[in-house]
Amino acid sequence: MTDNALLSWLRSPLGIGTAVLVLFGGAVVFGLNATHGMPLAERREVRVEFDDLSGLNTGDDVRIAGNRVGYVDELLLEDGRAIAVLKLDDPDTKLYENAEAARISDRSGLGQKFVTLDPGDPSTGPLRGDEVIPASQTVKTEDINELLDVLDPKTREAAATTLQNLGGGMIGHEQDLHELARNAPGILTSTGEVSEALAAQGGVPLGDMLESADRLSGRLATRDDELAALVDEMAVTVDAFGADDGNQVRASLDQAPDTLDAAHSALTGLDEPLADLAVAMRQVRPGATALGRATPDLRAFLRESLTPLRKVPGVNEDAERGVVALDGLVTDLRPLVHQLIKTGDSAAPVASVVGDYAEDIAYFHTNASGALSSGDRAGHWLRILLLPGTESLGVPGAATRDPYPAPGETR
């Protein structure tokens, strides 16, 4: 076939279809071998002996420190020994004499396994290519199904029933599970925040809360009868709500928004009166406190005043005649009172002047009373002595005192 014929054939539908099928087949072959790394790449082979290879399959991962470094190439039985042939992607991977295939672990809950490889200590020397890591340096394979062996038949049967019921309950809830998975990051974040809050201060507040809850539950445990009666009463109340198919409650709920708006307006209108009431209460508080302190004295006064009050009627009877006579006296004094009022009006100008000297007049009478309070054996109670001074000579400028002193200057 010439080059032109080949190009024509490749451009034809048959050629294009053939090329697509070849590329597709190559992609499938590459995908099937992707778990083994790049085809034709150089790898290091490691042979490991295990006591049990159950569950391990060719193509399973080989990991060092959690990172995939190769795959399981073959599972062999040599001289009664179970040998796993491992292929490491990097031929320069360092392995030493005390290297350990630590365990065959579960990769998922579906039973998929992987081999964890420990390179070992460099001080023991490198591991030879033909050397097999012995079973003494490996750990028995782990099988998640073996966990069920610790349960008795009754418990396993109950667990199987639970899983069946759980699976049946999940039917038709794909959308709910999808929403749960979509919201799981936020839920987990909130759960983390709650956990941090509960673990604050070393968990002391959480411990105190649990202790309080324990005390509360202990107290409620002694009130079983009361709680049962309360539940019965609540049941009666709920039944009452359900009367008439709940139409009455529904009508009340329909009116609730308007009622709440009116209540909000009323409560808002109470803000100012309540503020005034608070001010009034603060002002009344000192008087109320004083009244509280005086209450014992008031109680004693009222208790001891009974005896004098019982004598009041008799005193009133005895004083009645005097009050009648006093009434006549007051009637007779009315003309005199009118005259005294006139006299007071006439004396008001003089009294306004003399009033400024009230203290001087009081001082004079006090001294006069002292002078006249004592006498001698001869019966003399008052002596008047004339003491001449410069004022009596009539010499101009000799007077040292004001003959008309101002109020308060006569002493």
XYZ file of C-alpha atoms in Angstrom:
411
model
C 0.000 0.000 0.000
C 1.473 3.324 -1.057
C 1.632 6.331 1.207
C -1.170 8.041 -0.693
C -3.350 4.966 -0.451
C -2.623 4.708 3.300
C -3.554 8.346 3.861
C -6.715 7.893 1.827
C -7.661 4.853 3.854
C -7.004 6.676 7.188
C -9.228 9.522 6.012
C -12.023 7.133 5.096
C -14.779 6.290 7.661
C -13.361 2.780 7.992
C -9.890 4.093 8.771
C -11.133 6.657 11.248
C -13.288 4.012 13.017
C -10.347 1.601 13.163
C -8.087 4.304 14.652
C -10.711 5.166 17.270
C -11.102 1.501 18.254
C -7.323 1.120 18.570
C -7.056 4.221 20.775
C -10.005 3.079 22.870
C -8.472 -0.378 23.337
C -5.163 1.189 24.328
C -6.926 3.437 26.875
C -8.730 0.404 28.346
C -5.494 -1.581 28.622
C -3.742 1.416 30.202
C -6.620 1.917 32.663
C -6.602 -1.739 33.694
C -2.889 -1.573 34.376
C -2.955 1.895 36.013
C -2.906 0.319 39.465
C 0.485 -1.206 38.547
C 1.977 2.155 37.605
C 3.367 3.159 34.254
C 3.822 0.200 31.889
C 7.396 -0.937 31.158
C 8.703 1.154 34.088
C 11.538 -0.356 36.178
C 10.462 -1.453 39.671
C 11.977 -3.069 42.735
C 10.690 -6.459 43.809
C 10.290 -7.298 47.508
C 9.188 -10.693 48.824
C 7.377 -10.819 52.188
C 6.247 -13.875 54.155
C 2.920 -13.722 56.018
C 1.224 -16.236 58.281
C -2.123 -15.384 56.657
C -2.872 -13.729 53.336
C -6.674 -13.951 53.560
C -8.361 -10.955 51.930
C -5.205 -9.707 50.174
C -5.404 -9.563 46.392
C -3.000 -8.760 43.573
C -3.089 -5.102 42.709
C -3.641 -3.964 46.327
C -1.569 -0.993 47.455
C 1.766 -1.062 49.235
C 2.269 1.958 51.476
C 5.147 3.470 53.426
C 4.161 6.071 56.045
C 0.662 6.188 54.529
C 1.876 6.972 50.986
C 1.384 4.541 48.107
C 4.783 3.298 46.875
C 3.780 0.183 44.911
C 1.387 -2.742 44.585
C 1.010 -6.454 45.286
C 2.173 -8.273 42.158
C 1.778 -11.963 43.117
C 0.583 -14.192 45.953
C 2.612 -17.437 46.151
C 2.797 -20.575 48.270
C 6.404 -21.751 48.609
C 7.251 -24.708 50.854
C 4.056 -24.153 52.812
C 4.800 -20.465 53.273
C 2.504 -17.656 52.099
C 4.629 -15.228 50.083
C 3.467 -11.809 48.835
C 5.536 -10.413 45.969
C 5.546 -6.622 46.167
C 6.548 -4.291 43.353
C 7.799 -0.834 44.413
C 7.455 1.983 41.850
C 10.821 3.510 42.761
C 13.645 1.007 42.251
C 15.863 3.091 44.559
C 13.564 2.680 47.565
C 15.780 2.019 50.595
C 14.977 -1.164 52.567
C 17.105 -2.646 55.345
C 17.621 -6.020 57.002
C 15.121 -5.344 59.808
C 12.484 -4.063 57.411
C 8.975 -5.039 58.501
C 5.750 -5.560 56.597
C 3.894 -4.286 59.635
C 0.426 -5.579 58.765
C -2.188 -6.123 56.133
C -4.810 -3.474 56.961
C -8.307 -2.708 55.744
C -8.483 0.065 53.198
C -12.296 0.350 53.365
C -15.316 -1.233 54.974
C -15.773 -3.361 51.848
C -12.794 -5.542 52.774
C -10.184 -4.027 50.442
C -6.661 -4.421 51.886
C -3.256 -2.790 51.638
C 0.221 -3.680 52.930
C 2.029 -1.300 55.274
C 5.821 -1.536 54.828
C 8.419 -0.286 57.324
C 11.849 0.306 55.635
C 13.755 -0.524 58.842
C 16.927 0.833 60.444
C 19.897 1.771 58.189
C 22.315 0.511 60.847
C 21.286 -3.118 60.060
C 22.439 -2.895 56.453
C 20.518 -2.947 53.153
C 18.055 -5.699 52.308
C 19.283 -8.009 49.521
C 17.139 -8.304 46.423
C 16.616 -12.078 46.759
C 15.988 -12.013 50.513
C 12.485 -12.684 51.905
C 11.229 -10.648 54.861
C 10.358 -13.432 57.324
C 6.978 -13.927 58.982
C 8.577 -13.073 62.330
C 8.860 -9.483 61.067
C 5.234 -9.264 59.932
C 1.886 -8.947 61.675
C -1.113 -11.137 61.054
C -3.660 -9.809 58.607
C -6.604 -7.898 60.037
C -10.098 -8.860 58.931
C -12.981 -6.667 59.906
C -15.288 -9.670 59.761
C -13.402 -11.214 62.679
C -14.749 -8.476 64.908
C -18.148 -10.138 64.722
C -16.728 -13.333 66.182
C -16.598 -11.729 69.644
C -20.411 -11.457 69.602
C -22.673 -14.325 70.598
C -25.223 -15.663 68.066
C -28.101 -13.729 69.640
C -26.211 -10.432 69.405
C -25.121 -11.130 65.804
C -28.728 -11.908 64.884
C -29.919 -8.685 66.520
C -27.165 -6.705 64.715
C -28.202 -8.244 61.387
C -31.843 -7.336 62.043
C -30.813 -3.783 62.921
C -28.820 -3.418 59.696
C -31.720 -4.807 57.651
C -34.156 -2.375 59.269
C -31.698 0.483 58.773
C -31.331 -0.397 55.106
C -35.094 -0.616 54.676
C -35.552 2.731 56.397
C -33.074 4.358 54.033
C -35.126 3.383 50.975
C -36.678 6.471 49.395
C -34.504 8.894 51.390
C -31.773 9.422 48.813
C -32.499 13.147 48.659
C -32.418 13.429 52.466
C -29.068 11.637 52.584
C -27.800 13.936 49.844
C -28.855 16.999 51.853
C -27.218 15.537 54.963
C -23.961 14.973 53.105
C -24.110 18.465 51.597
C -24.676 20.091 55.010
C -22.280 17.762 56.850
C -19.303 20.232 56.780
C -21.339 22.918 58.515
C -22.773 20.391 60.966
C -19.308 19.073 61.777
C -17.973 22.624 62.207
C -20.799 23.447 64.610
C -20.222 20.140 66.399
C -16.541 21.044 66.743
C -17.422 24.422 68.237
C -19.824 22.762 70.679
C -17.135 20.228 71.610
C -14.601 23.022 72.200
C -17.123 24.879 74.375
C -17.807 21.705 76.374
C -14.063 21.069 76.803
C -13.352 24.655 77.959
C -11.530 25.051 81.274
C -10.547 21.429 81.298
C -14.164 20.253 81.155
C -14.941 21.621 84.641
C -18.180 23.431 83.554
C -19.321 20.255 81.752
C -18.607 18.195 84.862
C -20.559 20.650 87.009
C -23.458 20.521 84.553
C -23.474 16.717 84.597
C -23.379 16.677 88.392
C -26.317 19.115 88.472
C -28.185 16.950 85.961
C -27.498 13.899 88.118
C -28.857 15.643 91.205
C -31.898 16.822 89.244
C -32.600 13.336 87.907
C -32.227 11.952 91.431
C -34.776 14.414 92.740
C -37.153 13.716 89.859
C -36.851 9.987 90.555
C -38.496 10.557 93.947
C -41.396 12.408 92.312
C -42.674 9.702 90.006
C -46.252 9.986 91.183
C -46.307 13.777 90.880
C -44.769 13.647 87.390
C -47.275 11.001 86.304
C -50.144 13.167 87.562
C -48.665 16.177 85.737
C -48.440 14.184 82.501
C -52.060 13.083 82.910
C -53.146 16.699 83.390
C -51.144 17.741 80.340
C -52.872 14.991 78.368
C -56.248 16.415 79.393
C -55.077 19.880 78.323
C -53.851 18.592 74.961
C -57.156 16.764 74.445
C -58.949 20.033 75.139
C -56.833 21.714 72.459
C -57.848 18.995 70.043
C -61.567 19.471 70.656
C -63.652 20.391 67.618
C -60.771 19.193 65.407
C -58.622 22.034 66.710
C -60.782 24.715 65.084
C -60.887 26.829 68.238
C -57.121 26.716 68.627
C -56.697 27.489 64.926
C -59.001 30.515 65.243
C -57.031 31.705 68.285
C -53.769 31.357 66.385
C -55.245 33.308 63.466
C -56.034 36.176 65.845
C -52.698 35.894 67.642
C -50.741 38.304 65.343
C -53.221 41.161 65.875
C -53.349 40.393 69.586
C -49.563 40.409 69.828
C -49.377 43.720 67.934
C -51.903 45.277 70.349
C -50.016 43.846 73.324
C -46.749 45.230 71.942
C -48.295 48.692 71.561
C -49.725 48.522 75.091
C -46.397 47.413 76.559
C -44.594 50.156 74.641
C -47.021 52.708 76.099
C -46.163 51.439 79.586
C -42.479 52.319 79.205
C -42.874 55.974 80.263
C -45.263 55.292 83.226
C -42.955 52.519 84.411
C -39.983 54.873 84.194
C -41.896 57.426 86.303
C -42.862 54.658 88.715
C -39.208 53.667 89.029
C -38.289 57.280 89.883
C -41.145 57.463 92.414
C -40.102 54.194 94.022
C -36.524 55.456 94.359
C -37.852 58.604 96.076
C -40.237 56.662 98.322
C -37.602 54.134 99.330
C -35.956 56.321 102.081
C -39.360 57.089 103.650
C -40.414 53.452 103.453
C -37.130 52.424 105.033
C -37.593 54.935 107.853
C -41.191 53.756 108.331
C -39.989 50.184 108.574
C -37.457 51.163 111.217
C -40.097 53.143 113.141
C -42.677 50.347 113.001
C -41.578 48.738 116.317
C -41.787 52.127 118.099
C -45.191 52.845 116.534
C -46.443 49.419 117.554
C -45.242 50.031 121.144
C -46.888 53.496 121.168
C -50.223 52.101 119.980
C -50.045 49.259 122.484
C -49.228 51.554 125.436
C -51.708 54.269 124.417
C -54.706 52.041 125.127
C -54.704 52.903 128.853
C -54.671 56.726 128.354
C -57.261 56.476 125.599
C -59.647 54.574 127.870
C -59.541 57.590 130.273
C -60.369 60.105 127.534
C -64.206 59.672 127.761
C -64.186 60.462 131.507
C -61.958 63.488 130.998
C -64.296 64.702 128.250
C -67.259 64.479 130.626
C -65.395 66.416 133.349
C -64.199 69.031 130.871
C -67.609 69.589 129.359
C -68.680 72.144 132.011
C -65.393 74.032 131.664
C -65.729 74.119 127.884
C -69.274 75.523 128.211
C -68.043 78.219 130.591
C -65.085 78.928 128.289
C -67.532 79.406 125.445
C -69.301 82.146 127.417
C -65.967 83.721 128.274
C -64.957 83.796 124.623
C -68.257 85.443 123.793
C -67.620 88.152 126.421
C -64.057 88.689 125.164
C -65.065 89.425 121.595
C -65.476 93.252 122.165
C -62.116 93.359 123.949
C -60.487 91.465 121.093
C -61.783 94.051 118.621
C -60.251 96.818 120.758
C -56.963 94.901 121.000
C -56.884 94.577 117.225
C -57.341 98.330 116.866
C -54.664 98.950 119.510
C -52.301 96.605 117.651
C -52.928 98.440 114.378
C -52.213 101.788 116.098
C -49.087 100.442 117.804
C -47.713 98.819 114.667
C -45.568 101.843 113.617
C -44.087 102.139 117.092
C -43.587 98.384 117.358
C -41.774 98.345 114.010
C -39.234 100.812 115.420
C -39.000 99.284 118.878
C -38.778 95.810 117.392
C -35.261 96.555 116.136
C -34.258 97.126 119.783
C -35.818 93.888 121.056
C -32.454 92.381 121.982
C -31.337 95.624 123.719
C -34.591 95.778 125.709
C -34.197 92.134 126.704
C -30.616 92.847 127.731
C -31.759 95.827 129.843
C -34.420 93.811 131.637
C -31.988 90.984 132.259
C -29.475 93.362 133.883
C -32.214 95.151 135.823
C -33.503 91.845 137.147
C -29.982 90.940 138.230
C -29.536 94.312 139.928
C -32.812 94.052 141.853
C -32.444 90.398 142.792
C -30.124 91.017 145.783
C -30.216 93.516 148.635
C -28.132 94.287 151.746
C -28.989 93.864 155.426
C -30.149 97.464 155.649
C -32.956 96.689 153.183
C -31.450 98.615 150.316
C -32.270 96.880 146.994
C -31.186 99.602 144.583
C -28.389 102.170 144.705
C -28.017 104.899 142.098
C -24.547 106.347 141.802
C -23.782 109.444 139.796
C -20.487 109.081 137.964
C -19.579 112.415 136.367
C -17.784 112.261 133.050
C -16.489 114.589 130.392
C -19.871 114.518 128.685
C -21.443 116.327 131.709
C -19.104 119.299 131.334
C -20.636 120.357 128.045
C -17.269 120.658 126.381
C -17.669 120.369 122.612
C -16.178 117.120 121.323
C -15.937 115.592 124.783
C -18.823 113.166 124.248
C -17.570 109.663 123.431
C -20.943 107.883 123.184
C -23.856 108.287 120.780
C -26.994 109.296 122.706
C -29.063 107.569 120.008
C -27.255 104.294 119.400
C -28.347 101.905 116.686
C -29.807 98.506 117.585
C -27.169 96.294 119.235
C -24.858 99.249 120.155
C -26.274 99.984 123.662
C -24.328 97.254 125.472
